[in-house]
mmCIF file of C-alpha atoms and ligand atoms in Angstrom:
data_model
loop_
_atom_site.group_PDB
_atom_site.id
_atom_site.type_symbol
_atom_site.label_atom_id
_atom_site.label_comp_id
_atom_site.label_asym_id
_atom_site.label_seq_id
_atom_site.Cartn_x
_atom_site.Cartn_y
_atom_site.Cartn_z
ATOM 1 C CA MET I 1 -4.413 17.348 -13.411
ATOM 2 C CA SER I 2 -7.116 14.814 -12.267
ATOM 3 C CA THR I 3 -7.118 12.264 -9.525
ATOM 4 C CA LEU I 4 -8.000 8.995 -10.506
ATOM 5 C CA VAL I 5 -9.699 6.136 -8.099
ATOM 6 C CA TYR I 6 -9.545 2.530 -9.256
ATOM 7 C CA SER I 7 -12.364 -0.042 -7.305
ATOM 8 C CA HIS I 8 -13.909 -2.819 -8.252
ATOM 9 C CA PRO I 9 -16.947 -4.773 -6.583
ATOM 10 C CA ALA I 10 -15.363 -7.406 -6.543
ATOM 11 C CA CYS I 11 -12.923 -6.184 -4.059
ATOM 12 C CA LEU I 12 -16.055 -6.588 -1.751
ATOM 13 C CA ALA I 13 -16.686 -10.308 -2.394
ATOM 14 C CA HIS I 14 -13.384 -11.453 -0.422
ATOM 15 C CA GLU I 15 -14.870 -13.079 2.738
ATOM 16 C CA PRO I 16 -12.212 -13.506 5.414
ATOM 17 C CA GLY I 17 -15.353 -14.891 7.539
ATOM 18 C CA PRO I 18 -17.264 -13.410 10.491
ATOM 19 C CA GLY I 19 -15.456 -11.128 13.425
ATOM 20 C CA HIS I 20 -12.365 -10.792 10.797
ATOM 21 C CA PRO I 21 -11.246 -7.156 11.219
ATOM 22 C CA GLU I 22 -10.386 -7.330 7.431
ATOM 23 C CA SER I 23 -14.124 -6.839 6.424
ATOM 24 C CA PRO I 24 -15.888 -6.261 3.344
ATOM 25 C CA GLN I 25 -17.329 -3.389 5.477
ATOM 26 C CA ARG I 26 -13.992 -1.779 5.386
ATOM 27 C CA LEU I 27 -13.968 -0.737 1.357
ATOM 28 C CA VAL I 28 -17.874 0.181 1.828
ATOM 29 C CA ALA I 29 -16.626 2.993 3.904
ATOM 30 C CA VAL I 30 -14.020 4.160 2.097
ATOM 31 C CA LEU I 31 -16.157 4.332 -0.865
ATOM 32 C CA LYS I 32 -19.042 6.034 0.957
ATOM 33 C CA ALA I 33 -16.163 8.250 2.075
ATOM 34 C CA LEU I 34 -15.093 9.592 -1.409
ATOM 35 C CA GLN I 35 -18.642 10.086 -2.457
ATOM 36 C CA ALA I 36 -18.701 13.097 -0.508
ATOM 37 C CA PRO I 37 -19.352 16.736 -2.634
ATOM 38 C CA ALA I 38 -15.518 17.352 -1.727
ATOM 39 C CA PHE I 39 -14.706 14.395 -3.655
ATOM 40 C CA GLU I 40 -16.860 15.256 -7.195
ATOM 41 C CA ALA I 41 -13.843 15.929 -9.071
ATOM 42 C CA LEU I 42 -12.444 12.708 -8.535
ATOM 43 C CA GLN I 43 -12.051 10.512 -11.992
ATOM 44 C CA TRP I 44 -13.649 6.822 -11.514
ATOM 45 C CA ARG I 45 -12.238 3.521 -12.859
ATOM 46 C CA GLU I 46 -12.889 0.348 -12.813
ATOM 47 C CA ALA I 47 -10.092 -1.767 -12.131
ATOM 48 C CA PRO I 48 -8.919 -4.473 -14.470
ATOM 49 C CA LEU I 49 -8.154 -8.533 -13.349
ATOM 50 C CA GLY I 50 -4.396 -8.108 -12.829
ATOM 51 C CA THR I 51 -2.299 -10.661 -15.057
ATOM 52 C CA ARG I 52 -0.068 -13.537 -14.277
ATOM 53 C CA GLU I 53 2.848 -12.359 -15.653
ATOM 54 C CA GLN I 54 2.373 -8.829 -13.548
ATOM 55 C CA VAL I 55 2.292 -11.301 -10.162
ATOM 56 C CA LEU I 56 5.224 -12.759 -11.231
ATOM 57 C CA HIS I 57 7.332 -9.950 -10.858
ATOM 58 C CA VAL I 58 7.191 -10.208 -7.438
ATOM 59 C CA HIS I 59 5.778 -13.623 -6.367
ATOM 60 C CA THR I 60 7.295 -17.197 -7.235
ATOM 61 C CA GLU I 61 5.542 -19.567 -10.151
ATOM 62 C CA ASP I 62 5.098 -22.155 -7.290
ATOM 63 C CA TYR I 63 3.256 -19.528 -4.338
ATOM 64 C CA VAL I 64 1.179 -18.586 -7.278
ATOM 65 C CA ASP I 65 0.076 -22.166 -8.549
ATOM 66 C CA GLN I 66 -0.729 -22.912 -5.099
ATOM 67 C CA VAL I 67 -2.752 -19.641 -4.605
ATOM 68 C CA GLU I 68 -4.780 -20.572 -7.454
ATOM 69 C CA SER I 69 -5.163 -24.318 -6.420
ATOM 70 C CA LEU I 70 -5.975 -23.643 -2.810
ATOM 71 C CA ALA I 71 -8.603 -20.992 -4.097
ATOM 72 C CA PRO I 72 -12.115 -22.968 -2.377
ATOM 73 C CA GLN I 73 -15.336 -23.251 -4.670
ATOM 74 C CA SER I 74 -17.314 -22.651 -0.833
ATOM 75 C CA GLY I 75 -16.162 -22.385 2.542
ATOM 76 C CA TYR I 76 -12.904 -20.999 3.580
ATOM 77 C CA GLN I 77 -9.350 -21.957 2.985
ATOM 78 C CA LEU I 78 -6.544 -20.986 5.000
ATOM 79 C CA LEU I 79 -3.278 -19.844 3.752
ATOM 80 C CA ASP I 80 -0.981 -19.061 6.673
ATOM 81 C CA ALA I 81 -0.890 -20.393 9.915
ATOM 82 C CA GLY I 82 -2.428 -17.458 10.852
ATOM 83 C CA ASP I 83 -5.532 -15.201 9.649
ATOM 84 C CA THR I 84 -5.125 -14.806 6.124
ATOM 85 C CA VAL I 85 -7.997 -16.772 4.606
ATOM 86 C CA MET I 86 -9.556 -17.174 1.085
ATOM 87 C CA SER I 87 -13.387 -17.312 0.091
ATOM 88 C CA PRO I 88 -14.562 -17.782 -3.104
ATOM 89 C CA GLY I 89 -14.370 -14.484 -3.955
ATOM 90 C CA THR I 90 -10.630 -13.982 -3.102
ATOM 91 C CA LEU I 91 -8.738 -14.803 -6.389
ATOM 92 C CA GLU I 92 -10.597 -12.545 -8.497
ATOM 93 C CA ALA I 93 -10.756 -9.983 -5.243
ATOM 94 C CA VAL I 94 -6.432 -10.121 -5.158
ATOM 95 C CA MET I 95 -6.081 -9.895 -9.189
ATOM 96 C CA ARG I 96 -8.258 -7.170 -8.910
ATOM 97 C CA CYS I 97 -5.921 -5.379 -6.425
ATOM 98 C CA VAL I 98 -3.218 -6.492 -8.839
ATOM 99 C CA GLY I 99 -4.908 -4.915 -11.840
ATOM 100 C CA ALA I 100 -6.090 -1.569 -10.048
ATOM 101 C CA ALA I 101 -2.006 -0.873 -8.843
ATOM 102 C CA CYS I 102 -0.615 -1.624 -12.332
ATOM 103 C CA ALA I 103 -3.335 0.221 -14.296
ATOM 104 C CA ALA I 104 -2.416 3.368 -12.019
ATOM 105 C CA VAL I 105 0.982 3.077 -12.982
ATOM 106 C CA ASP I 106 -0.171 3.019 -16.826
ATOM 107 C CA ALA I 107 -2.284 5.922 -16.531
ATOM 108 C CA VAL I 108 0.110 8.624 -14.156
ATOM 109 C CA ALA I 109 2.968 6.830 -16.764
ATOM 110 C CA ALA I 110 0.418 8.288 -19.940
ATOM 111 C CA GLY I 111 0.038 11.461 -18.190
ATOM 112 C CA GLU I 112 -3.801 10.823 -17.867
ATOM 113 C CA ALA I 113 -3.543 11.942 -14.194
ATOM 114 C CA ARG I 114 -1.057 12.857 -11.819
ATOM 115 C CA ASN I 115 -1.681 10.842 -9.329
ATOM 116 C CA ALA I 116 -4.129 7.642 -8.605
ATOM 117 C CA PHE I 117 -5.540 5.878 -5.414
ATOM 118 C CA CYS I 118 -6.392 2.455 -5.388
ATOM 119 C CA ALA I 119 -9.641 1.524 -3.421
ATOM 120 C CA THR I 120 -8.951 -1.894 -3.187
ATOM 121 C CA ARG I 121 -8.668 -4.836 -0.488
ATOM 122 C CA PRO I 122 -6.979 -7.345 0.538
ATOM 123 C CA CYS I 123 -4.278 -5.400 1.707
ATOM 124 C CA GLY I 124 -0.717 -6.580 0.339
ATOM 125 C CA HIS I 125 2.600 -5.147 2.192
ATOM 126 C CA HIS I 126 2.892 -8.552 4.573
ATOM 127 C CA ALA I 127 2.646 -10.749 1.530
ATOM 128 C CA GLU I 128 6.236 -12.005 0.604
ATOM 129 C CA THR I 129 7.179 -13.785 -2.634
ATOM 130 C CA ASP I 130 6.410 -17.262 -1.810
ATOM 131 C CA ARG I 131 3.690 -16.797 1.047
ATOM 132 C CA ALA I 132 0.860 -14.950 2.272
ATOM 133 C CA MET I 133 0.863 -13.240 5.575
ATOM 134 C CA GLY I 134 -1.107 -10.804 7.615
ATOM 135 C CA PHE I 135 -4.538 -11.150 5.668
ATOM 136 C CA CYS I 136 -2.096 -10.358 2.355
ATOM 137 C CA VAL I 137 -1.971 -12.747 -0.818
ATOM 138 C CA TYR I 138 -0.468 -10.858 -3.535
ATOM 139 C CA ASN I 139 1.996 -7.864 -2.773
ATOM 140 C CA GLN I 140 0.082 -4.978 -5.090
ATOM 141 C CA ALA I 141 2.499 -1.960 -3.863
ATOM 142 C CA ALA I 142 5.670 -4.345 -4.974
ATOM 143 C CA ILE I 143 3.749 -5.507 -8.286
ATOM 144 C CA ALA I 144 3.304 -2.401 -9.201
ATOM 145 C CA ALA I 145 6.925 -1.017 -8.899
ATOM 146 C CA LEU I 146 8.126 -4.021 -10.755
ATOM 147 C CA HIS I 147 5.186 -3.531 -13.267
ATOM 148 C CA ALA I 148 6.813 0.565 -13.642
ATOM 149 C CA ARG I 149 10.127 -0.843 -14.529
ATOM 150 C CA ALA I 150 8.883 -3.539 -16.538
ATOM 151 C CA ALA I 151 6.516 -1.116 -19.021
ATOM 152 C CA HIS I 152 7.492 2.099 -18.664
ATOM 153 C CA GLY I 153 11.496 1.793 -18.149
ATOM 154 C CA TRP I 154 12.113 3.838 -15.110
ATOM 155 C CA ARG I 155 14.697 2.334 -12.688
ATOM 156 C CA ARG I 156 14.211 3.942 -9.315
ATOM 157 C CA ILE I 157 10.924 2.898 -7.641
ATOM 158 C CA ALA I 158 9.819 4.003 -3.927
ATOM 159 C CA VAL I 159 7.370 2.431 -1.811
ATOM 160 C CA ILE I 160 6.263 4.244 0.991
ATOM 161 C CA ASP I 161 4.519 3.069 3.835
ATOM 162 C CA PHE I 162 2.760 4.676 6.649
ATOM 163 C CA ASP I 163 0.295 1.527 7.822
ATOM 164 C CA VAL I 164 0.751 0.747 11.249
ATOM 165 C CA HIS I 165 2.622 -2.598 10.409
ATOM 166 C CA HIS I 166 5.829 -2.984 9.153
ATOM 167 C CA GLY I 167 5.493 -4.212 5.468
ATOM 168 C CA ASN I 168 7.984 -6.951 6.045
ATOM 169 C CA GLY I 169 6.757 -8.441 2.334
ATOM 170 C CA THR I 170 7.757 -5.381 0.167
ATOM 171 C CA GLN I 171 10.951 -4.603 2.208
ATOM 172 C CA HIS I 172 11.729 -8.438 1.612
ATOM 173 C CA SER I 173 10.909 -8.059 -2.118
ATOM 174 C CA PHE I 174 13.463 -4.509 -2.275
ATOM 175 C CA TRP I 175 15.932 -6.019 -0.262
ATOM 176 C CA ARG I 176 18.522 -6.865 -2.675
ATOM 177 C CA ASP I 177 18.060 -4.024 -5.221
ATOM 178 C CA PRO I 178 19.550 -0.891 -4.541
ATOM 179 C CA ASP I 179 17.598 1.127 -7.346
ATOM 180 C CA LEU I 180 14.101 0.170 -5.578
ATOM 181 C CA PHE I 181 13.482 2.047 -2.407
ATOM 182 C CA TYR I 182 11.340 1.009 0.792
ATOM 183 C CA GLY I 183 10.340 3.467 3.526
ATOM 184 C CA SER I 184 8.530 2.585 6.549
ATOM 185 C CA SER I 185 6.712 4.189 9.800
ATOM 186 C CA HIS I 186 5.371 1.744 12.160
ATOM 187 C CA GLN I 187 4.438 0.977 15.571
ATOM 188 C CA SER I 188 7.385 -1.150 16.986
ATOM 189 C CA PRO I 189 7.248 -3.626 18.965
ATOM 190 C CA PHE I 190 4.344 -4.987 16.988
ATOM 191 C CA TYR I 191 3.084 -7.363 14.358
ATOM 192 C CA PRO I 192 5.449 -8.230 12.163
ATOM 193 C CA GLY I 193 8.222 -8.227 14.404
ATOM 194 C CA THR I 194 10.304 -6.947 11.483
ATOM 195 C CA GLY I 195 11.234 -3.007 10.233
ATOM 196 C CA ALA I 196 14.049 -2.449 13.139
ATOM 197 C CA ARG I 197 16.265 1.043 11.965
ATOM 198 C CA HIS I 198 19.335 -1.263 11.109
ATOM 199 C CA GLU I 199 17.568 -2.880 8.646
ATOM 200 C CA ILE I 200 18.883 -1.267 5.551
ATOM 201 C CA GLY I 201 18.844 -3.227 2.215
ATOM 202 C CA VAL I 202 22.084 -3.673 0.547
ATOM 203 C CA ALA I 203 22.302 0.179 -0.150
ATOM 204 C CA HIS I 204 20.735 1.886 2.315
ATOM 205 C CA ASN I 205 17.546 1.290 0.172
ATOM 206 C CA ILE I 206 15.555 0.427 3.319
ATOM 207 C CA VAL I 207 14.343 3.335 5.516
ATOM 208 C CA ASN I 208 12.899 1.664 8.554
ATOM 209 C CA VAL I 209 11.233 4.617 11.055
ATOM 210 C CA PRO I 210 10.051 2.339 14.005
ATOM 211 C CA LEU I 211 7.541 4.143 16.588
ATOM 212 C CA ARG I 212 6.593 3.462 19.988
ATOM 213 C CA PRO I 213 3.471 2.592 20.992
ATOM 214 C CA GLY I 214 1.269 5.275 21.847
ATOM 215 C CA SER I 215 3.363 7.902 19.356
ATOM 216 C CA GLY I 216 1.305 10.280 17.735
ATOM 217 C CA SER I 217 1.922 13.218 15.041
ATOM 218 C CA GLU I 218 5.175 14.516 16.475
ATOM 219 C CA SER I 219 6.847 11.853 16.711
ATOM 220 C CA PHE I 220 5.852 10.654 12.960
ATOM 221 C CA ARG I 221 6.113 14.022 11.370
ATOM 222 C CA ALA I 222 9.982 14.060 13.264
ATOM 223 C CA GLY I 223 10.532 10.641 12.058
ATOM 224 C CA MET I 224 9.379 11.267 8.400
ATOM 225 C CA GLN I 225 11.623 14.804 8.587
ATOM 226 C CA GLN I 226 14.487 13.415 10.168
ATOM 227 C CA GLU I 227 15.022 10.229 8.538
ATOM 228 C CA LEU I 228 12.753 8.672 6.049
ATOM 229 C CA LEU I 229 12.093 12.188 3.570
ATOM 230 C CA PRO I 230 16.062 13.016 3.088
ATOM 231 C CA ALA I 231 16.774 9.336 2.336
ATOM 232 C CA LEU I 232 14.005 9.625 -0.357
ATOM 233 C CA ARG I 233 15.230 13.041 -1.530
ATOM 234 C CA LYS I 234 18.936 11.438 -1.826
ATOM 235 C CA PHE I 235 17.652 8.179 -4.191
ATOM 236 C CA ALA I 236 15.255 10.730 -6.572
ATOM 237 C CA PRO I 237 12.414 8.125 -7.181
ATOM 238 C CA GLU I 238 10.985 8.535 -10.578
ATOM 239 C CA LEU I 239 7.654 7.175 -9.234
ATOM 240 C CA ILE I 240 6.452 6.986 -5.995
ATOM 241 C CA ILE I 241 4.000 4.312 -4.734
ATOM 242 C CA ILE I 242 2.009 4.911 -1.438
ATOM 243 C CA SER I 243 1.356 1.774 0.883
ATOM 244 C CA ALA I 244 -1.075 3.505 2.907
ATOM 245 C CA GLY I 245 -2.573 1.927 5.688
ATOM 246 C CA PHE I 246 -4.901 3.742 8.167
ATOM 247 C CA ASP I 247 -4.696 1.667 11.048
ATOM 248 C CA ALA I 248 -2.294 4.351 12.622
ATOM 249 C CA HIS I 249 -5.405 6.238 13.105
ATOM 250 C CA ALA I 250 -5.983 6.701 16.877
ATOM 251 C CA LEU I 251 -9.367 5.733 16.155
ATOM 252 C CA ASP I 252 -7.830 2.101 15.239
ATOM 253 C CA PRO I 253 -8.735 -0.886 17.640
ATOM 254 C CA LEU I 254 -5.852 -3.267 16.066
ATOM 255 C CA GLY I 255 -2.908 -0.518 16.077
ATOM 256 C CA GLY I 256 -1.519 1.459 19.053
ATOM 257 C CA LEU I 257 -0.247 4.752 17.522
ATOM 258 C CA ASN I 258 -2.298 8.014 17.342
ATOM 259 C CA PHE I 259 -1.990 9.518 14.278
ATOM 260 C CA GLN I 260 -4.778 12.607 13.406
ATOM 261 C CA ASP I 261 -6.267 12.825 9.751
ATOM 262 C CA GLU I 262 -3.990 15.654 9.100
ATOM 263 C CA ASP I 263 -1.036 13.598 9.733
ATOM 264 C CA PHE I 264 -2.370 11.362 6.933
ATOM 265 C CA HIS I 265 -2.685 15.321 4.355
ATOM 266 C CA TRP I 266 0.404 16.258 5.766
ATOM 267 C CA ILE I 267 2.469 12.999 4.781
ATOM 268 C CA THR I 268 0.727 12.881 1.360
ATOM 269 C CA ARG I 269 1.560 16.631 0.717
ATOM 270 C CA GLU I 270 5.378 15.753 1.833
ATOM 271 C CA LEU I 271 5.845 12.697 -0.902
ATOM 272 C CA MET I 272 3.584 14.548 -3.749
ATOM 273 C CA ALA I 273 6.520 17.557 -3.203
ATOM 274 C CA GLN I 274 9.417 14.545 -3.664
ATOM 275 C CA ALA I 275 7.289 13.369 -6.637
ATOM 276 C CA GLN I 276 7.173 17.015 -8.107
ATOM 277 C CA GLU I 277 11.108 17.102 -8.168
ATOM 278 C CA SER I 278 11.974 14.037 -9.163
ATOM 279 C CA ALA I 279 9.104 12.040 -10.900
ATOM 280 C CA HIS I 280 6.883 14.947 -12.515
ATOM 281 C CA GLY I 281 4.837 14.241 -9.493
ATOM 282 C CA ARG I 282 3.839 10.711 -10.521
ATOM 283 C CA VAL I 283 2.369 9.228 -7.030
ATOM 284 C CA VAL I 284 -0.069 5.906 -6.984
ATOM 285 C CA SER I 285 -1.715 5.350 -4.153
ATOM 286 C CA VAL I 286 -2.649 1.758 -3.098
ATOM 287 C CA LEU I 287 -5.262 1.038 0.389
ATOM 288 C CA GLU I 288 -3.690 -1.285 2.785
ATOM 289 C CA GLY I 289 -4.905 -1.653 6.471
ATOM 290 C CA GLY I 290 -7.130 0.091 8.522
ATOM 291 C CA TYR I 291 -9.309 -1.181 10.726
ATOM 292 C CA SER I 292 -11.752 1.418 12.414
ATOM 293 C CA LEU I 293 -14.361 2.196 9.922
ATOM 294 C CA ASP I 294 -14.458 5.696 10.618
ATOM 295 C CA GLY I 295 -10.686 6.200 11.221
ATOM 296 C CA LEU I 296 -10.177 4.451 8.068
ATOM 297 C CA ALA I 297 -12.711 6.654 6.360
ATOM 298 C CA SER I 298 -11.690 10.408 7.726
ATOM 299 C CA GLY I 299 -7.923 9.006 7.035
ATOM 300 C CA THR I 300 -8.745 8.214 3.697
ATOM 301 C CA ALA I 301 -10.846 11.426 3.145
ATOM 302 C CA ALA I 302 -7.693 13.760 4.083
ATOM 303 C CA HIS I 303 -5.399 11.380 1.821
ATOM 304 C CA VAL I 304 -7.319 11.464 -1.052
ATOM 305 C CA ARG I 305 -8.205 14.950 -0.743
ATOM 306 C CA ALA I 306 -4.453 16.310 -0.353
ATOM 307 C CA LEU I 307 -4.060 13.813 -3.408
ATOM 308 C CA MET I 308 -6.632 16.083 -5.349
ATOM 309 C CA SER I 309 -5.028 19.269 -4.234
ATOM 310 C CA PRO I 310 -3.071 21.472 -6.608
HETATM 311 ZN ZN1 ZN B 1 -1.658 -2.736 8.743
#
């Protein structure tokens, strides 16, 4: 069974502005890394446009209307008090992100591949139901989870997030539903300030593994093995979605953790093993952060190599 990659040139046309860390060059680096001979067996697919109905699984109608009406014809439009910016290319880019994640779910549901990686940007995990935040407009990982439920009848869906930042948006959307699981390792204290251990959702369906600045492989793997993975096993997801951020990489200029490429490979294999147990191997991974072009490229390569291995 093969691994699919979804991407689209429109994801390069989202321009948050000069000097912004979430630059189109990030996706260029990822696509280039996946052109290496080791990735010849990947099956590439063009990301379709997501639908309004898919977006509304997570976001409010008012918020979607606001995003659509603010989308600029030229120049830039700030979406939040911080650094989430829309350019003329942003609306299509975020709809390709949503479309990629949902199409990837459909493809693994149909048995067209065991797993899939969405090489798309911008990231999504900070976006809450009714607000943009932290470079994120729509939360494609959370949307894909609810799409999986609506379209394929699974109940128990897990999103696992190893981005250096806590995915406050996904946690916010999953908090009240005992059949949705959100597990995250992230630097703490750090942006966005959420993700404490005591944040556990309505039914221990949220598992947060905060890591002190400077933490590396050992703390990451210990936290995963002792806390997150046992809880995930107990939850027995029917689909695992990965919020795959690579800003915990030692090379990353924003993150203060010290993950190595092998750590991304390791956690991917662990999640695949769990998917084998409870989800017929089904894994959909979506790109989140990662701001060192080298760290992003090598981390993504290690992650996708793991997805492709038997
Ligand atoms: Zn991040």
